[in-house]
Short mmCIF file of C-alpha atoms in Angstrom, two decimals:
data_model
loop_
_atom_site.label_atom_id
_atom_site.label_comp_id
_atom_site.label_asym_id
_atom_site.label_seq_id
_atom_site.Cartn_x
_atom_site.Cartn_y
_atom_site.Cartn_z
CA UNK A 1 17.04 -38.79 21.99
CA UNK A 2 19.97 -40.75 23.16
CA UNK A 3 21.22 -42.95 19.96
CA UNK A 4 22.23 -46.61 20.57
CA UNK A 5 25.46 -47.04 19.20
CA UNK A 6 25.63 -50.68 17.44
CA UNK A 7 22.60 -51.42 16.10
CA UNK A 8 22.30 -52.27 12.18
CA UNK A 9 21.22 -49.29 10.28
CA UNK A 10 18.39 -51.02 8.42
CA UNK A 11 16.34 -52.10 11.16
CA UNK A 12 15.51 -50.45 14.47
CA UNK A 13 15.19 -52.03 17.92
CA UNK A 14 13.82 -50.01 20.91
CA UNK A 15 16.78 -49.12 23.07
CA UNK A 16 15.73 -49.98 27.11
CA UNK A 17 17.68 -46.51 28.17
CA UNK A 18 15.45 -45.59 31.18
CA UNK A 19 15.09 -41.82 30.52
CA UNK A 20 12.71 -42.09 27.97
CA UNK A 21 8.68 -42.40 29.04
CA UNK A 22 7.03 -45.50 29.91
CA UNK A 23 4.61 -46.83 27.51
CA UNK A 24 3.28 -49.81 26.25
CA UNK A 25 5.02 -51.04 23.28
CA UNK A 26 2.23 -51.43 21.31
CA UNK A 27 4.77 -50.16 17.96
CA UNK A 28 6.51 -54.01 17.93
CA UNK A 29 3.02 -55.68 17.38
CA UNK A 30 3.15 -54.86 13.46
CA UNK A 31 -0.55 -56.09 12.82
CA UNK A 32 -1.12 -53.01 15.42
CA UNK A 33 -4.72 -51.47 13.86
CA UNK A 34 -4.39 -47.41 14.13
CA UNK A 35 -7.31 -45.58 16.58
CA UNK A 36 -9.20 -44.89 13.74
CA UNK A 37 -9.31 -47.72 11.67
CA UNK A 38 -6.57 -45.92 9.06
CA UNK A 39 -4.26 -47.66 7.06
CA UNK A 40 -0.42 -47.12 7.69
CA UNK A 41 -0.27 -45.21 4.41
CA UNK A 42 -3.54 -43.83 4.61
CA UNK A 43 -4.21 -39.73 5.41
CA UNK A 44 -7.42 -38.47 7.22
CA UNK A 45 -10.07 -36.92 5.18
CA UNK A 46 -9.63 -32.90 4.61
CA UNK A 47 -12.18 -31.20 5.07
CA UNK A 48 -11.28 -27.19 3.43
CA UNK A 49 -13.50 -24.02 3.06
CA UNK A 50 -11.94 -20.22 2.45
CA UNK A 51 -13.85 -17.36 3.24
CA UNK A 52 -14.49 -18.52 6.86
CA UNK A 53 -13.55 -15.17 8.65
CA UNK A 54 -15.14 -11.76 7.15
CA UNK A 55 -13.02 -9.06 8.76
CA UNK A 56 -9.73 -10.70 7.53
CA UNK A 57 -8.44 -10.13 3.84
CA UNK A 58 -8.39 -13.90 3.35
CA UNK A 59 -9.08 -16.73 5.22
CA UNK A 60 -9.39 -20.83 5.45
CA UNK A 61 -10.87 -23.15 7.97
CA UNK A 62 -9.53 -26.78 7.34
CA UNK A 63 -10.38 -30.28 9.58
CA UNK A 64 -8.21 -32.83 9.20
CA UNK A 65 -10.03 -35.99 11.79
CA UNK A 66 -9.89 -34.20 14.77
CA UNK A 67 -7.19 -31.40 14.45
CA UNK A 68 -9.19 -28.41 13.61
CA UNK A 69 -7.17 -24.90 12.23
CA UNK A 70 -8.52 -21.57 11.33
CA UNK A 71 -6.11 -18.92 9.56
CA UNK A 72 -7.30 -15.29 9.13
CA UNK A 73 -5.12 -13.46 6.90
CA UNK A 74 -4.31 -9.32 6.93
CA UNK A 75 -2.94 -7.19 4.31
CA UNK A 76 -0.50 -6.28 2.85
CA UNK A 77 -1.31 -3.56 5.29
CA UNK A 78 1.28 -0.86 6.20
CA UNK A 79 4.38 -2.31 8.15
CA UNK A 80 4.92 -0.67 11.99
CA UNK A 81 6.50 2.55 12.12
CA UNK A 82 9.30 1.31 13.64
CA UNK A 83 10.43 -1.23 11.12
CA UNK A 84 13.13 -0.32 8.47
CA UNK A 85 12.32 0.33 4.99
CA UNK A 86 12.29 -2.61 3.01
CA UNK A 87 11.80 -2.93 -0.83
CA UNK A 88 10.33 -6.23 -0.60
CA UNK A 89 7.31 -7.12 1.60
CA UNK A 90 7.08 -9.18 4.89
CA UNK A 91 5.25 -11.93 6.54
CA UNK A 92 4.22 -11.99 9.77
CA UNK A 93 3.20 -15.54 10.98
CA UNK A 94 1.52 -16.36 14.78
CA UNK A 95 0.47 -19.68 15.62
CA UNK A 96 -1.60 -19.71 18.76
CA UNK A 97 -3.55 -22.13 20.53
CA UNK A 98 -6.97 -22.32 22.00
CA UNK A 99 -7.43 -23.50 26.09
CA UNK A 100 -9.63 -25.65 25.21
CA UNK A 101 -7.57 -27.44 22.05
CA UNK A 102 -5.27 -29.86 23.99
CA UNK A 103 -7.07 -32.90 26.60
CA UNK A 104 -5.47 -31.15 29.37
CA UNK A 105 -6.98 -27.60 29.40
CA UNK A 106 -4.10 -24.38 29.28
CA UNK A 107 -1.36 -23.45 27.48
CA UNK A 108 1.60 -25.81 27.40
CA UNK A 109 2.47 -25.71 24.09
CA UNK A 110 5.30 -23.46 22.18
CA UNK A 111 3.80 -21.20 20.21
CA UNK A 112 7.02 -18.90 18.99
CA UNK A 113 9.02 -22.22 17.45
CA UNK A 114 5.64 -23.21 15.32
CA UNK A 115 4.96 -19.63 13.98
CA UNK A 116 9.39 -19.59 12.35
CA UNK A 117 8.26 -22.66 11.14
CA UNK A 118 4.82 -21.46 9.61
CA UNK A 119 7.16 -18.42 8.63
CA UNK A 120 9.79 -20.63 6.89
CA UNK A 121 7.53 -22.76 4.69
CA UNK A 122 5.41 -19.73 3.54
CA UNK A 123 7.79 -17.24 2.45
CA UNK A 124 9.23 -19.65 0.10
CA UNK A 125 6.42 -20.02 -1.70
CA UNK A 126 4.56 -16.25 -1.88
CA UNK A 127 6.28 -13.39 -4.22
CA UNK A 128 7.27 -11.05 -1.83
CA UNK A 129 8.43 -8.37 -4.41
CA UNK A 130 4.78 -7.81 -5.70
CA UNK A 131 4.07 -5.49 -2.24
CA UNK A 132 7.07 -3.53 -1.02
CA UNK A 133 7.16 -1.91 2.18
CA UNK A 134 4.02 -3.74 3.57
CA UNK A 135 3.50 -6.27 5.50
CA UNK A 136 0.53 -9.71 5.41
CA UNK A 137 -0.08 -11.12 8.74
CA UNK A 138 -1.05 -14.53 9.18
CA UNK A 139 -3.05 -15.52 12.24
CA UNK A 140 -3.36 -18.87 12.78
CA UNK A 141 -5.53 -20.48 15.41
CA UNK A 142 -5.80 -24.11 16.60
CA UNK A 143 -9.38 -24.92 18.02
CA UNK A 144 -8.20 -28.63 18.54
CA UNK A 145 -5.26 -30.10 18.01
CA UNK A 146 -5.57 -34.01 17.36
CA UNK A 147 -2.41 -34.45 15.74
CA UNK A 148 -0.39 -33.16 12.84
CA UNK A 149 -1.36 -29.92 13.57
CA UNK A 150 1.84 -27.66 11.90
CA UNK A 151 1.43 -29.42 8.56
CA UNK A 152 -2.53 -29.15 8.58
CA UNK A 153 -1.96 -25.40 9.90
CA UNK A 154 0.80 -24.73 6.87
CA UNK A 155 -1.43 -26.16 4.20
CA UNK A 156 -4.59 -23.69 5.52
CA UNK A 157 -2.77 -20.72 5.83
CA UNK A 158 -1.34 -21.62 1.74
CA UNK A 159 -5.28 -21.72 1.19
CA UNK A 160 -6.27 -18.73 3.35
CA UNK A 161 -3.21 -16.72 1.16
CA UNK A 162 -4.64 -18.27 -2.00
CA UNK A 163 -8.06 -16.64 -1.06
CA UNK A 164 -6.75 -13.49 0.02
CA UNK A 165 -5.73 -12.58 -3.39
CA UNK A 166 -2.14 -12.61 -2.41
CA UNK A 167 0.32 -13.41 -5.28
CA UNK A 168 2.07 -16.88 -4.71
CA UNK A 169 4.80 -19.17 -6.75
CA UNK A 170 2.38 -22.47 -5.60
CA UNK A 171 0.34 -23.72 -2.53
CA UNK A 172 1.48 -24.81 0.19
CA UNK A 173 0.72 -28.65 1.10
CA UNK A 174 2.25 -29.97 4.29
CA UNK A 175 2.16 -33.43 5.58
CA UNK A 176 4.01 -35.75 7.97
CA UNK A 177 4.95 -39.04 8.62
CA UNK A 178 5.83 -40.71 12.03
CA UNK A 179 8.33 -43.23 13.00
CA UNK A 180 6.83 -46.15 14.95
CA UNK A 181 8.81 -48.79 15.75
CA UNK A 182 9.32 -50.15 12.27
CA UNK A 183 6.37 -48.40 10.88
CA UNK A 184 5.55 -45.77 9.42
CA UNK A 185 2.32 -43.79 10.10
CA UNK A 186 1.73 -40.78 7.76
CA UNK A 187 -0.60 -38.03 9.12
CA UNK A 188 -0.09 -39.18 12.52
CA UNK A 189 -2.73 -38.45 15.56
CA UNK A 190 -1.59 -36.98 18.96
CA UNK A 191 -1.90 -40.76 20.34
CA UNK A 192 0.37 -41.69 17.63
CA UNK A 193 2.60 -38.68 17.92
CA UNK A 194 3.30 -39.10 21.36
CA UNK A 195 4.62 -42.34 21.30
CA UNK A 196 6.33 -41.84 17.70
CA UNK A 197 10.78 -42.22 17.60
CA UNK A 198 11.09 -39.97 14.95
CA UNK A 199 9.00 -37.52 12.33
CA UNK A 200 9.59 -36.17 9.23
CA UNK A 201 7.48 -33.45 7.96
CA UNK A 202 7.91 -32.15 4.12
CA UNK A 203 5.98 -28.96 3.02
CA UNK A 204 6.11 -28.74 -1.04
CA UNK A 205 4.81 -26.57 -3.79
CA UNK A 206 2.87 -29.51 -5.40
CA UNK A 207 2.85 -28.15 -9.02
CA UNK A 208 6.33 -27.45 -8.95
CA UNK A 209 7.68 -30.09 -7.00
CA UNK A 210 9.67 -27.81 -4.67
CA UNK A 211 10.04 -28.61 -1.50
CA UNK A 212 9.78 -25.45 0.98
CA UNK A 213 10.88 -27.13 4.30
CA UNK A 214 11.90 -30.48 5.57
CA UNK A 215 11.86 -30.97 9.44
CA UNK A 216 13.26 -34.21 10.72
CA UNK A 217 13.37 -35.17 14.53
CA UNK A 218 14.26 -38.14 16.22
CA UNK A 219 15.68 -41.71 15.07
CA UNK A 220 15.96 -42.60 11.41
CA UNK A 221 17.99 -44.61 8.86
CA UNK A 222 18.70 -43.89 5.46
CA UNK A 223 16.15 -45.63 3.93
CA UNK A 224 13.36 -44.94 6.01
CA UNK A 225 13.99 -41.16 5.29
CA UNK A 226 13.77 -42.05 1.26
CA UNK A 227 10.71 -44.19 1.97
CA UNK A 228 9.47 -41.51 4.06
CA UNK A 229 9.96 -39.17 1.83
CA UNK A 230 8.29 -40.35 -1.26
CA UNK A 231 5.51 -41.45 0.96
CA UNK A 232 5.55 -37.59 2.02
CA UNK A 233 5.55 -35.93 -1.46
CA UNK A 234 3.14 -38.28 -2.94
CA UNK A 235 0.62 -37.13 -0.63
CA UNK A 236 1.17 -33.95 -0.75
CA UNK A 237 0.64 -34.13 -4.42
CA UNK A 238 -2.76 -35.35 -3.37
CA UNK A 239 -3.79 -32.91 -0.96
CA UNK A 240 -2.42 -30.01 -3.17
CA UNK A 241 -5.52 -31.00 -5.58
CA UNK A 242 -7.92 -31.14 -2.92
CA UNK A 243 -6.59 -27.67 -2.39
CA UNK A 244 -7.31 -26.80 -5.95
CA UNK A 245 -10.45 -28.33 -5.71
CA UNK A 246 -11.65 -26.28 -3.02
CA UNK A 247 -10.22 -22.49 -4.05
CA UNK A 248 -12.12 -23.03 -7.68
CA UNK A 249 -15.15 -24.44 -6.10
CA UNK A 250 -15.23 -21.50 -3.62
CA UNK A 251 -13.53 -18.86 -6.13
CA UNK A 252 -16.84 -19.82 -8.76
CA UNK A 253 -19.78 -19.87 -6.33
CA UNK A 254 -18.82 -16.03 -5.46
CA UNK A 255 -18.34 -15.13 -8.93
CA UNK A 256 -22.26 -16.38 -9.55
CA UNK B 1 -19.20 -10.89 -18.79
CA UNK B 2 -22.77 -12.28 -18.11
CA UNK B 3 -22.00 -15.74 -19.39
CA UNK B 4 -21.71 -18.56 -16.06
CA UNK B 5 -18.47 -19.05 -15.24
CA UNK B 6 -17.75 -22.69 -15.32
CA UNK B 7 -14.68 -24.29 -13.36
CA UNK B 8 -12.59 -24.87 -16.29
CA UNK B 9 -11.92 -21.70 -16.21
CA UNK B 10 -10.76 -20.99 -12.93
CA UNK B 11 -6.92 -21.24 -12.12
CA UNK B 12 -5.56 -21.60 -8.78
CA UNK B 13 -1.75 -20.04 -7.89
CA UNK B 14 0.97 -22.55 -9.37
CA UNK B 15 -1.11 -23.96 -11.83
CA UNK B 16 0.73 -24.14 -15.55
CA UNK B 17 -0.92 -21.96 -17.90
CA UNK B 18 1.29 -22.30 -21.23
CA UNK B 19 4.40 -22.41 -22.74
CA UNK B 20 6.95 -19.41 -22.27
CA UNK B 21 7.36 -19.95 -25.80
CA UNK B 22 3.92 -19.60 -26.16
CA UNK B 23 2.50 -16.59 -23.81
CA UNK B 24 3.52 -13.99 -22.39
CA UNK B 25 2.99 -13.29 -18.73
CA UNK B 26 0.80 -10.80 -17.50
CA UNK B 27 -1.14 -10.08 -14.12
CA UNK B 28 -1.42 -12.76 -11.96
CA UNK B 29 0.86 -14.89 -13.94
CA UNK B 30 4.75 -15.58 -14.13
CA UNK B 31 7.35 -16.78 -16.28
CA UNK B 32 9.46 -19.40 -14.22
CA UNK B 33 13.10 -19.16 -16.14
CA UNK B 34 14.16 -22.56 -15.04
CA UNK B 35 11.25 -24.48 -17.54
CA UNK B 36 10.00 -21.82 -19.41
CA UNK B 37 6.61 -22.36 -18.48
CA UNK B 38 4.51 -19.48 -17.34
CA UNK B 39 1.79 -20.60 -14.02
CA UNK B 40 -1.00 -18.43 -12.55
CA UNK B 41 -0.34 -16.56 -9.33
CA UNK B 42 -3.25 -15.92 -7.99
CA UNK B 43 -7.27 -17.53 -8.12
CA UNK B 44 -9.48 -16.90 -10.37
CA UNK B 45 -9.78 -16.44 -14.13
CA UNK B 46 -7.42 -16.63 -17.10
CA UNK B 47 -7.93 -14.31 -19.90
CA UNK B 48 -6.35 -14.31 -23.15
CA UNK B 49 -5.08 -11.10 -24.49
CA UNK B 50 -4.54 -11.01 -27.94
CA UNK B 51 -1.13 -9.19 -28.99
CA UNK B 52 -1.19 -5.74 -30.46
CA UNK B 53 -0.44 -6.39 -34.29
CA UNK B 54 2.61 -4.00 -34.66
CA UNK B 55 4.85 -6.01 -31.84
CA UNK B 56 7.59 -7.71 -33.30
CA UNK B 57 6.29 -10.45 -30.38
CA UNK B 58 3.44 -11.93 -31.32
CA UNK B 59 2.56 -14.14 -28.39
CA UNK B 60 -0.52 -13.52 -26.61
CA UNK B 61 -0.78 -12.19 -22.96
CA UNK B 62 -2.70 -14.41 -20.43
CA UNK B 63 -3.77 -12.91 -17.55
CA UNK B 64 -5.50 -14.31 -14.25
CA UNK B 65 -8.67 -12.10 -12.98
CA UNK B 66 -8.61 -12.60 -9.45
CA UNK B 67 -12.11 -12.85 -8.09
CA UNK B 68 -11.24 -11.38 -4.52
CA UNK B 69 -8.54 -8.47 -5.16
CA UNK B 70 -6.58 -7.40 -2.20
CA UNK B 71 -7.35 -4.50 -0.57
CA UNK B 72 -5.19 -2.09 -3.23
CA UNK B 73 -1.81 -1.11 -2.05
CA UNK B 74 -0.47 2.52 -2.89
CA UNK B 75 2.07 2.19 -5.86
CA UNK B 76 4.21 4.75 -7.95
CA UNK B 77 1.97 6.45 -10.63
CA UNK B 78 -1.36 6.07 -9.36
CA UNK B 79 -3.61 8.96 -7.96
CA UNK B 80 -4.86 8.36 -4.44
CA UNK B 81 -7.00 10.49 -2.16
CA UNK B 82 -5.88 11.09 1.49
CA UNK B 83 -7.28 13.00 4.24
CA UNK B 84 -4.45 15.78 5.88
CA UNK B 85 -3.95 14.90 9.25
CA UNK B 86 -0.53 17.34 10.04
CA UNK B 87 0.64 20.27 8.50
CA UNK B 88 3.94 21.81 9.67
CA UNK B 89 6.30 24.07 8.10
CA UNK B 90 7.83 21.90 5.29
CA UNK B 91 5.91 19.35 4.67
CA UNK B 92 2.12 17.91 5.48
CA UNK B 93 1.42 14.09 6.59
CA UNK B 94 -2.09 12.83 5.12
CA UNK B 95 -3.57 9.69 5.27
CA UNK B 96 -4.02 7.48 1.73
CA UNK B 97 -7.35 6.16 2.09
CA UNK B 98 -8.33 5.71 -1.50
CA UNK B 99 -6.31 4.37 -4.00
CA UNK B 100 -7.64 4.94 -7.79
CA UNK B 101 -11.23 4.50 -6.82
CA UNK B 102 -10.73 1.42 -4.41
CA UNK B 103 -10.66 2.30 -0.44
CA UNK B 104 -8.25 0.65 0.98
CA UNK B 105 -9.28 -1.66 4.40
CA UNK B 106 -6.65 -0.35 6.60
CA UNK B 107 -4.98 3.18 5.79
CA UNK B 108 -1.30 4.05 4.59
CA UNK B 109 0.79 7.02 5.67
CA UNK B 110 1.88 9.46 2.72
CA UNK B 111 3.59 13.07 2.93
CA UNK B 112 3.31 15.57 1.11
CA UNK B 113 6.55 17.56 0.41
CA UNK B 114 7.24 21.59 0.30
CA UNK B 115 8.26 21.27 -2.97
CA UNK B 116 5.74 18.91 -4.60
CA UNK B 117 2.64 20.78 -3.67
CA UNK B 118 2.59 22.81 -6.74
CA UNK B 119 4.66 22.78 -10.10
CA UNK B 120 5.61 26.08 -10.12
CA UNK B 121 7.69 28.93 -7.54
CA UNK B 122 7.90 25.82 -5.33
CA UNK B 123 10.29 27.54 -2.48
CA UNK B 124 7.64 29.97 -2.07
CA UNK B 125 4.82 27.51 -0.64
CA UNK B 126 3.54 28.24 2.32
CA UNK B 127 2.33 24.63 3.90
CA UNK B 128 -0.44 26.58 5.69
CA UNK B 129 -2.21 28.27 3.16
CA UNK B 130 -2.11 25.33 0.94
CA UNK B 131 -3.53 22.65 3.64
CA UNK B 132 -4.99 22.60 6.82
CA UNK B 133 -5.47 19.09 8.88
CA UNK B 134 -8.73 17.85 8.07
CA UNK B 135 -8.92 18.70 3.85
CA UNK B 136 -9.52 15.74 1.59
CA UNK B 137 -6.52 16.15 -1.29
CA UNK B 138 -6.12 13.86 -4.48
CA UNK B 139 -3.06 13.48 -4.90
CA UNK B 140 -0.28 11.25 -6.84
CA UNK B 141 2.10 8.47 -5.29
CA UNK B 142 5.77 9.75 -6.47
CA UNK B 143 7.37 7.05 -4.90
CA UNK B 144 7.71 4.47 -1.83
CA UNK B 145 9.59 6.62 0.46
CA UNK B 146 10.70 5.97 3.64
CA UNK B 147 10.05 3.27 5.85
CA UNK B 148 7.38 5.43 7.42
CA UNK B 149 5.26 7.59 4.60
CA UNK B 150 4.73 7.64 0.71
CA UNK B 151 6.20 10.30 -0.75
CA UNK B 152 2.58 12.48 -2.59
CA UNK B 153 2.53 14.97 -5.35
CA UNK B 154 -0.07 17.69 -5.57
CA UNK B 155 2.09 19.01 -8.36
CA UNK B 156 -0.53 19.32 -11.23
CA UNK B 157 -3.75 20.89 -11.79
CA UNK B 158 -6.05 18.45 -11.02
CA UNK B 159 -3.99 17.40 -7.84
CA UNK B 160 -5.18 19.41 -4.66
CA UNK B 161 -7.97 20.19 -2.12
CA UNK B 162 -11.00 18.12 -3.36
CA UNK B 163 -13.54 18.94 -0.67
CA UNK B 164 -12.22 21.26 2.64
CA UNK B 165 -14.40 22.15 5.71
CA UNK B 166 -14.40 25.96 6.91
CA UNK B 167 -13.60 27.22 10.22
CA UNK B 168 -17.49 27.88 10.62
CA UNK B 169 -17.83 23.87 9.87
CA UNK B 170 -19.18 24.06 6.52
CA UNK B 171 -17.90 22.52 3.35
CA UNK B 172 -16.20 25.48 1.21
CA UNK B 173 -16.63 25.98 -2.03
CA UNK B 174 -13.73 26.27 -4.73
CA UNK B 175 -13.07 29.88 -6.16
CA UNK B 176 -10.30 29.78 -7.72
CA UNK B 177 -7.01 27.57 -7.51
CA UNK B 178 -5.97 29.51 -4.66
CA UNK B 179 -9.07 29.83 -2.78
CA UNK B 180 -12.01 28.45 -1.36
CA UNK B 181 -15.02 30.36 0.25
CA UNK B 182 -17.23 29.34 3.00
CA UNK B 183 -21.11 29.56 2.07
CA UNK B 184 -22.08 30.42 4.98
CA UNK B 185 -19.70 33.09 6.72
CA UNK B 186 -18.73 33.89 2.99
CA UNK B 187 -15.12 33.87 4.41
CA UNK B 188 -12.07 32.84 2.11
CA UNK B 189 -9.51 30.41 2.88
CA UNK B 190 -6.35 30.17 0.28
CA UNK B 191 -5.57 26.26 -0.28
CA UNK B 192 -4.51 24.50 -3.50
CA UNK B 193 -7.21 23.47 -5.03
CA UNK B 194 -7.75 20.54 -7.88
CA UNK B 195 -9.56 21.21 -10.94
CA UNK B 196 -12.21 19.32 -10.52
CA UNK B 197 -14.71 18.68 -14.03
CA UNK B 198 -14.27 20.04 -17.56
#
């Protein structure tokens, strides 16, 4: 995005370059009321279960509103013949996309740059050591994607890891915020994504307050990254017990 | 344990379990240096192990039970039982697909080595009348090996051929550590054999 030179750092005005798409500026109007009825600062409701696939070593199902993930974890299972030796293990991550998950049916969307990032924020987090020379696969698969939908797949495959038996440092929770105008929407919907200036998306290790990855794209200014930030980790802090929640609720009704 | 397990118990990875100054870390937990505090790695439930009295540490063990293990993964030290699938003039490729008394979900690839099938006159083995491709062995993980096999030992006396099928097609019985004979055709085939029993 082209940056207008000029314009105080604190506050953000829309610059009329003619490049970018058309739309409506509905971000100026700040009593603007989200799709759904949300507050600014308000997530959707999660809605987590683990154990959803029975062939895979591990796996999670999460809805979050309308994006809905499945992750179906494998392993540690022996690494490809043709891969060097290595003394600690790997991760495998692929992110892929159902025709029928976007309004317009097919796939448009880049699938290779969202499985590094999967990649990135999980290997931080899962003790690699504890199964050399093998390799865990993480399938991911996005039956609808209404928003949010690497943060929302990040935090599932952290809970479809969890209930794989897999040793980890922490889970995974993964949310982002949007840049609207001079809003700021967290857990953002595709409407809202699309016509967002910037995002910021923060994966942490709640319990540990680590942060695995930080993505930012787009227009910001100093201290809409802090605000965005704290906004970010606070709510992760809050999903990452919903998280809990669910792995002890599942985790006890199989031990009955 | 028959008594209901009630969520208190249950720990999820990351959760803080104790003091390092406290407890010791033991499966399915770790220590994190930077606080000293040790946190669970894995779901399920934490047990407290009481320390053996003579350790000059006297800080109990807590471990985390996971209620879904893994399928197992092949490790140094433990006894496995593959099924030969090559045999050649050095060595013999098998395929783990038991480890301890877990099966694993997807199998590994081990070898066995000239000089690990038996403990003793080990340039003398002759690959052929030890295994033949199809013989279910027990034998012991030496070590990771390579990026494509385990590294097996059939080096002791309960390491070996646990259960072989005779070139009639029935399963042979064990003679002797050397041999097996075919109940059928009465036929005997030489293969190292594990002492199985008593």
């Amino acid at each position: 995005m082209a940056a207008k030179g000029g314009a105080a750092p604190a506050t953000y005005s829309p610059s009329p370059t003619t490049h970018k798409k058309k739309r409506a500026p509905i971000f100026t109007d700040v009593d603007w009321v989200r799709p759904d009825g949300r507050d600014f600062h308000h997530c959707r409701p999660a809605f987590l279960r683990t154990g959803a696939v029975n062939a895979a070593s591990g796996s999670a199902y999460a809805e979050f509103g309308n994006t809905k993930v499945i992750v179906s974890i494998f392993g540690p299972r022996e690494s490809k013949k043709a891969m060097m030796y290595s003394d600690i293990g790997r991760l495998n991550c692929n992110v892929s996309y159902t025709t029928f998950a976007t309004p317009i049916r097919g796939q448009a969307l880049d699938n290779k740059d969202i499985s590094a990032q999967l990649h990135k924020s999980l290997e931080g987090a899962i003790m690699l050591d504890t199964f050399p020379k093998t390799t865990v696969d993480v399938f991911a698969l996005v039956l609808e994607s209404g928003g949010c939908d690497l943060p929302v797949v990040i935090s599932c495959a952290s809970l479809a890891l969890a209930d794989a038996g897999i040793m980890m440092y922490d889970l995974v929770a993964a949310v982002s915020v949007s840049c609207l105008g001079k809003n700021l929407v967290i857990d953002p919907v595709s409407e809202e994504e699309n016509y967002q200036d910037g995002s910021l998306m923060i994966t942490c290790l709640p319990s540990r307050n680590e942060v695995t990855q930080l993505t930012i794209t787009g227009e910001w200014s100093t201290p809409k990254i802090h605000e965005a930030m704290e906004l970010c980790l606070d709510a992760c802090s809050k999903l990452g017990k919903i998280m809990r929640s669910c792995l002890k609720e599942s985790a006890s009704t199989s031990q009955e | 344990m028959q008594e209901r397990v009630n969520e208190e118990d249950m720990v999820t990875p990351g959760e803080v379990l104790g003091k390092g100054t406290e407890l010791k870390a033991g499966k399915g937990a770790y220590l994190s240096p930077h606080n000293n505090t040790v946190y669970a790695s894995l779901t399920g439930r934490r047990s407290l192990l009481p320390p053996s009295p003579e350790s000059p540490d006297q800080r109990p063990t807590v471990e985390v039970i996971g209620h879904k293990a893994h399928g197992p993964v092949p490790e140094p030290g433990c006894v496995v039982i593959a099924r030969v699938t090559k045999v050649m003039a050095r060595m013999a490729s098998a395929d783990i697909m038991c480890v301890g008394s877990k099966s694993v979900r997807e199998k590994f690839s081990g070898i066995i080595r000239q000089q690990d099938v038996r403990a003793t006159e080990i340039d003398k083995v002759d690959m052929h009348s030890s295994f033949r491709p199809g013989d279910i062995v027990k034998a012991s993980v030496i070590s990771l090996g390579d990026a494509r096999a385990y590294y097996l030992s059939t080096a002791q006396n309960e390491l070996g051929v646990v259960s072989a099928e005779s070139m009639a097609g029935s399963t042979m019985i064990p003679i002797s550590w050397t041999e097996m004979q075919c109940p059928l055709t009465g036929q005997i085939e030489p293969r190292k054999v594990a002492k199985v029993g008593a």
